[in-house]
Short mmCIF file of C-alpha atoms and ligand atoms in Angstrom, two decimals:
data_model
loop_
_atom_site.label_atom_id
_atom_site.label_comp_id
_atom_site.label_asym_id
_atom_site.label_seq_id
_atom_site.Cartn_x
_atom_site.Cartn_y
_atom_site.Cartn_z
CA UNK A 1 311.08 312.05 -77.36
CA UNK A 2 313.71 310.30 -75.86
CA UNK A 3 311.90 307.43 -73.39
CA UNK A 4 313.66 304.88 -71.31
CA UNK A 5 312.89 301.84 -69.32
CA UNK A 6 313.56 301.10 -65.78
CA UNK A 7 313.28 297.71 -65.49
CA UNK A 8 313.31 295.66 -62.07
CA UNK A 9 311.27 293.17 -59.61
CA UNK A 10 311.05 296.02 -57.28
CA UNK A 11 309.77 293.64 -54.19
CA UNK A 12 309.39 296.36 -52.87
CA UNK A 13 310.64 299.78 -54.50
CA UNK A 14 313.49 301.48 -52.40
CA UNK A 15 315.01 304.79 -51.39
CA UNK A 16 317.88 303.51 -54.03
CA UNK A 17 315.59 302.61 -56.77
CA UNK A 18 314.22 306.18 -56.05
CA UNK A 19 317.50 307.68 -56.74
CA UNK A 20 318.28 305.98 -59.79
CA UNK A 21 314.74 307.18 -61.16
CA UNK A 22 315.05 310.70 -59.96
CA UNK A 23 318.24 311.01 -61.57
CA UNK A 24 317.32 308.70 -64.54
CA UNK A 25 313.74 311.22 -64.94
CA UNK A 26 316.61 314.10 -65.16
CA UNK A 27 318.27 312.62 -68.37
CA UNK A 28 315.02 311.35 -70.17
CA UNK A 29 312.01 312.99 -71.23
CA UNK A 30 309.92 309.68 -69.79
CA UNK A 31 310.60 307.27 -67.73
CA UNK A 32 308.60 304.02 -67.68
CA UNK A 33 309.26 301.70 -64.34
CA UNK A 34 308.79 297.98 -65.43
CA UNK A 35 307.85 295.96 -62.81
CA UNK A 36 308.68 292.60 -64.48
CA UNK A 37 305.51 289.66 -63.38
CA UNK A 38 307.90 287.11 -62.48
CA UNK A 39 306.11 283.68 -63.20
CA UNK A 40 308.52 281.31 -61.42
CA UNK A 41 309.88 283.64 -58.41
CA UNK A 42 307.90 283.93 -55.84
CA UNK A 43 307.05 287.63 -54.76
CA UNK A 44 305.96 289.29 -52.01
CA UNK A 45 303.69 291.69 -53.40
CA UNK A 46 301.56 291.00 -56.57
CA UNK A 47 302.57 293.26 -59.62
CA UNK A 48 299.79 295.19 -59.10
CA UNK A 49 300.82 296.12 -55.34
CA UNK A 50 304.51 297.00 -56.95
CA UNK A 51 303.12 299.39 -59.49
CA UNK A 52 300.48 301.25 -57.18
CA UNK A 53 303.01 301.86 -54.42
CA UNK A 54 305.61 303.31 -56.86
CA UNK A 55 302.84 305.26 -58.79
CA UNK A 56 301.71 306.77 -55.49
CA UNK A 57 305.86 307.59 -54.66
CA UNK A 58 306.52 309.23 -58.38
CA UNK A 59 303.15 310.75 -58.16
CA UNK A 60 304.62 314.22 -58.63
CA UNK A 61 307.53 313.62 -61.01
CA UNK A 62 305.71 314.31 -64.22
CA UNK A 63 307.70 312.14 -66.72
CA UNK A 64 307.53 309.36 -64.64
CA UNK A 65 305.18 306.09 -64.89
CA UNK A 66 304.93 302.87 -63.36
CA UNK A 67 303.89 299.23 -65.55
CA UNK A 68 304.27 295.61 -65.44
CA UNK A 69 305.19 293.53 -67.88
CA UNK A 70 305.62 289.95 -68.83
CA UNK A 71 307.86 288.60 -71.08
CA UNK A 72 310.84 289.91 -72.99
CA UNK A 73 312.73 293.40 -71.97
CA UNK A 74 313.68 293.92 -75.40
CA UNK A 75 310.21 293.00 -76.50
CA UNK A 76 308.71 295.72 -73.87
CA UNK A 77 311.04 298.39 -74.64
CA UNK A 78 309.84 298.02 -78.78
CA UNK A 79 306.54 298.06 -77.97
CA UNK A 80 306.98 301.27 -75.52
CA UNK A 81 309.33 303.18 -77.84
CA UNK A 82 311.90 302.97 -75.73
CA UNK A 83 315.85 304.03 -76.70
CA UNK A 84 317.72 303.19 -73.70
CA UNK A 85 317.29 300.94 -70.36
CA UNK A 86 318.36 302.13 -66.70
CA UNK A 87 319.75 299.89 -64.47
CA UNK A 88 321.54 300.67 -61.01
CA UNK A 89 325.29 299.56 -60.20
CA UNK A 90 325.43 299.56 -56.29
CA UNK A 91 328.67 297.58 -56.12
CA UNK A 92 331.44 295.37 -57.98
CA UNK A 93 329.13 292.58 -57.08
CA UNK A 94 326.14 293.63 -59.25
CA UNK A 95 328.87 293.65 -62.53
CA UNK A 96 328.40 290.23 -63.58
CA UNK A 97 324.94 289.87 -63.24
CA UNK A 98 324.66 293.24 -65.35
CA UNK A 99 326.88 292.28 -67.78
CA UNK A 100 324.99 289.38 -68.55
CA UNK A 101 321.69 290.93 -68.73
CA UNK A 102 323.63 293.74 -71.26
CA UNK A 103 324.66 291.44 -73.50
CA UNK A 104 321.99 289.35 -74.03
CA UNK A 105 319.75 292.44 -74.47
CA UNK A 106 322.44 293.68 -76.65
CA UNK A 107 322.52 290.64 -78.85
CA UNK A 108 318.66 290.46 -78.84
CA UNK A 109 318.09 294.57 -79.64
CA UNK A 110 321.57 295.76 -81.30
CA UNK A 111 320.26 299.49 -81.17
CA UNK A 112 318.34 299.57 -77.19
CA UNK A 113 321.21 300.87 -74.70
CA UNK A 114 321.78 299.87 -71.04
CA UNK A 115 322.57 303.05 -69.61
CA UNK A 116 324.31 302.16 -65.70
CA UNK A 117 323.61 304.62 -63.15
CA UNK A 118 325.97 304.49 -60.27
CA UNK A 119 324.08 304.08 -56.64
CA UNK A 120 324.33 307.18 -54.52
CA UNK A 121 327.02 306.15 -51.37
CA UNK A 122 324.22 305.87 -48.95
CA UNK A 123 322.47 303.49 -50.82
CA UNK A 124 324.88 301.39 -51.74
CA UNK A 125 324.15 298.75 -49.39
CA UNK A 126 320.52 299.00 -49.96
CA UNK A 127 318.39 296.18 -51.30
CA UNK A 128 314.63 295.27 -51.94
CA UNK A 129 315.58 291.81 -49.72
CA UNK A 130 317.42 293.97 -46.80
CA UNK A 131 314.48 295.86 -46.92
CA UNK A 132 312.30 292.80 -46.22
CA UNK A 133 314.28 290.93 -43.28
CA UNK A 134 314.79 294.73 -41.48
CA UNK A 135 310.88 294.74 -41.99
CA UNK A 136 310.64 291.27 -41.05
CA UNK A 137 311.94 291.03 -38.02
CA UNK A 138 310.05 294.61 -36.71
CA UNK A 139 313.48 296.87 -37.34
CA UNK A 140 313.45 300.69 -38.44
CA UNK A 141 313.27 300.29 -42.24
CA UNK A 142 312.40 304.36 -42.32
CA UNK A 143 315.77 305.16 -43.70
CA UNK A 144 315.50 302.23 -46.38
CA UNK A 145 312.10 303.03 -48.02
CA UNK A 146 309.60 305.70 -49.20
CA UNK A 147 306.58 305.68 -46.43
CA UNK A 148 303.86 304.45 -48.60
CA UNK A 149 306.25 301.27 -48.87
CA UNK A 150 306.92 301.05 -45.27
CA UNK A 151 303.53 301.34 -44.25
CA UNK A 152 302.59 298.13 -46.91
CA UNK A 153 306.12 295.88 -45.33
CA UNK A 154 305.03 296.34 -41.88
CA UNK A 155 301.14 295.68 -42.45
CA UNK A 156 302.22 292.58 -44.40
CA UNK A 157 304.89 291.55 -41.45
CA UNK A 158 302.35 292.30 -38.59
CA UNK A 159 299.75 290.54 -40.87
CA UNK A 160 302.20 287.07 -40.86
CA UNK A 161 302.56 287.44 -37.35
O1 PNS B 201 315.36 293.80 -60.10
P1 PNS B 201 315.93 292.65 -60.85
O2 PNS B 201 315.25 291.37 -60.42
O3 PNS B 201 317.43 292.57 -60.78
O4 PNS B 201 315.55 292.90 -62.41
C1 PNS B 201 315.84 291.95 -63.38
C2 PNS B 201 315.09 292.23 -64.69
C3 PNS B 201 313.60 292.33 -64.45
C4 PNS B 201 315.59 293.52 -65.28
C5 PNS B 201 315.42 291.04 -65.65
O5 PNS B 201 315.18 289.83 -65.01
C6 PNS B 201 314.59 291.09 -66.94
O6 PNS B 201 314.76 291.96 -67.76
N1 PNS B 201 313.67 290.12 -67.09
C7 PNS B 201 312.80 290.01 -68.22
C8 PNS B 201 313.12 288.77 -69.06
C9 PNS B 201 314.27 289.05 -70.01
O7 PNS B 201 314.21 289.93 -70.85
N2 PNS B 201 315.36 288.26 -69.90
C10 PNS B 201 316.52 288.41 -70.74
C11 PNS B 201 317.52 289.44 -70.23
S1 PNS B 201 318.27 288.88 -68.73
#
C-alpha cells in the first residue's frame, strides 16, 4: 500500500490544491491531506475548519483523507506509513522554497520522497492568499475555489464587515 502525504497550510484549500490531489489520488493508493497547525502564523481558519471543508470537497474520492498535524513532516509521514510527499510547483518562484523544504526532509528521512507535481496552466497563478484578498474585498472567487470554500471566505468576509 503505497500512501503519501499532502502536506500544506491550506488557508483555505483551492481549485489548485484540488488538482494536485486529484492527480496525486491517481498515482497513490491513499492520500492523506496534512493540514499543518501552525503555532506561530496566524490563520484564518482553525485546523479544524481546514480539514472539514476539504473532507466535505474529497468526500467522494475514496483514497482520499483530510488531518492536521503538529510538529515534524517527517515525523507525521512515519507515524502514517507514508513513502512519498506531494507538493505543487506552480512557478520558478516556488523552487527555492521547495528545495529547501526537500532537503531538509531529505536529510531528516533519507528514504521519504518529495514527489513535485507540476500546477495545471490555469492554476498557476492561484494561491490560498489570492484567494483571500479576491474574497476580501467582495470579488468573484468562483473560479478560484471549490463552493463549500467559497461559501466559508465570504461568510467570514461579510462577518468582518
Ligand atoms: O502550504 P505551505 O505553507 O507552503 O506548506 C508548508 C508545509 C506545511 C509543508 C511546511 O511548513 C511543513 O512541512 N511544516 C512542518 C514542519 C517541518 O517539518 N519543517 C521542516 C521542513 S521545512
Amino acid at each position: 500500500m503505497r500512501i503519501a502525504i499532502y502536506p500544506g497550510s491550506f488557508d483555505p484549500f483551492t481549485n489548485g490544491h484540488l488538482d494536485i490531489l486529484v492527480r496525486a489520488a491517481r498515482i497513490f493508493d491513499h492520500v492523506i491531506v496534512g493540514v499543518l497547525v501552525h503555532p506561530a502564523k496566524k490563520c484564518l481558519f482553525t485546523p479544524e475548519q481546514r480539514v472539514d471543508m476539504i473532507t466535505e470537497v474529497t468526500r467522494e474520492i475514496e483514497n482520499v483523507r483530510a488531518i492536521h498535524f503538529n510538529g515534524l513532516l517527517v515525523d507525521f509521514c512515519r507515524t502514517a506509513g507514508a513513502c512519498a510527499v506531494i507538493r505543487g510547483l506552480r512557478a520558478v518562484s516556488d523552487y527555492e522554497y521547495e528545495l529547501q523544504m526537500f532537503s531538509v526532509n531529505k536529510q531528516l528521512a533519507p528514504d521519504l520522497e518529495t514527489v513535485f507535481l507540476m500546477s495545471s496552466t490555469q492554476y498557476s497563478f492561484l494561491s490560498s492568499s489570492i484567494a483571500k484578498e479576491v474574497a476580501r474585498y467582495g470579488g468573484d472567487i468562483r473560479p478560484l475555489v471549490p463552493p463549500n470554500v467559497e461559501a466559508e471566505l465570504v461568510r467570514v468576509f461579510r462577518q468582518r464587515g
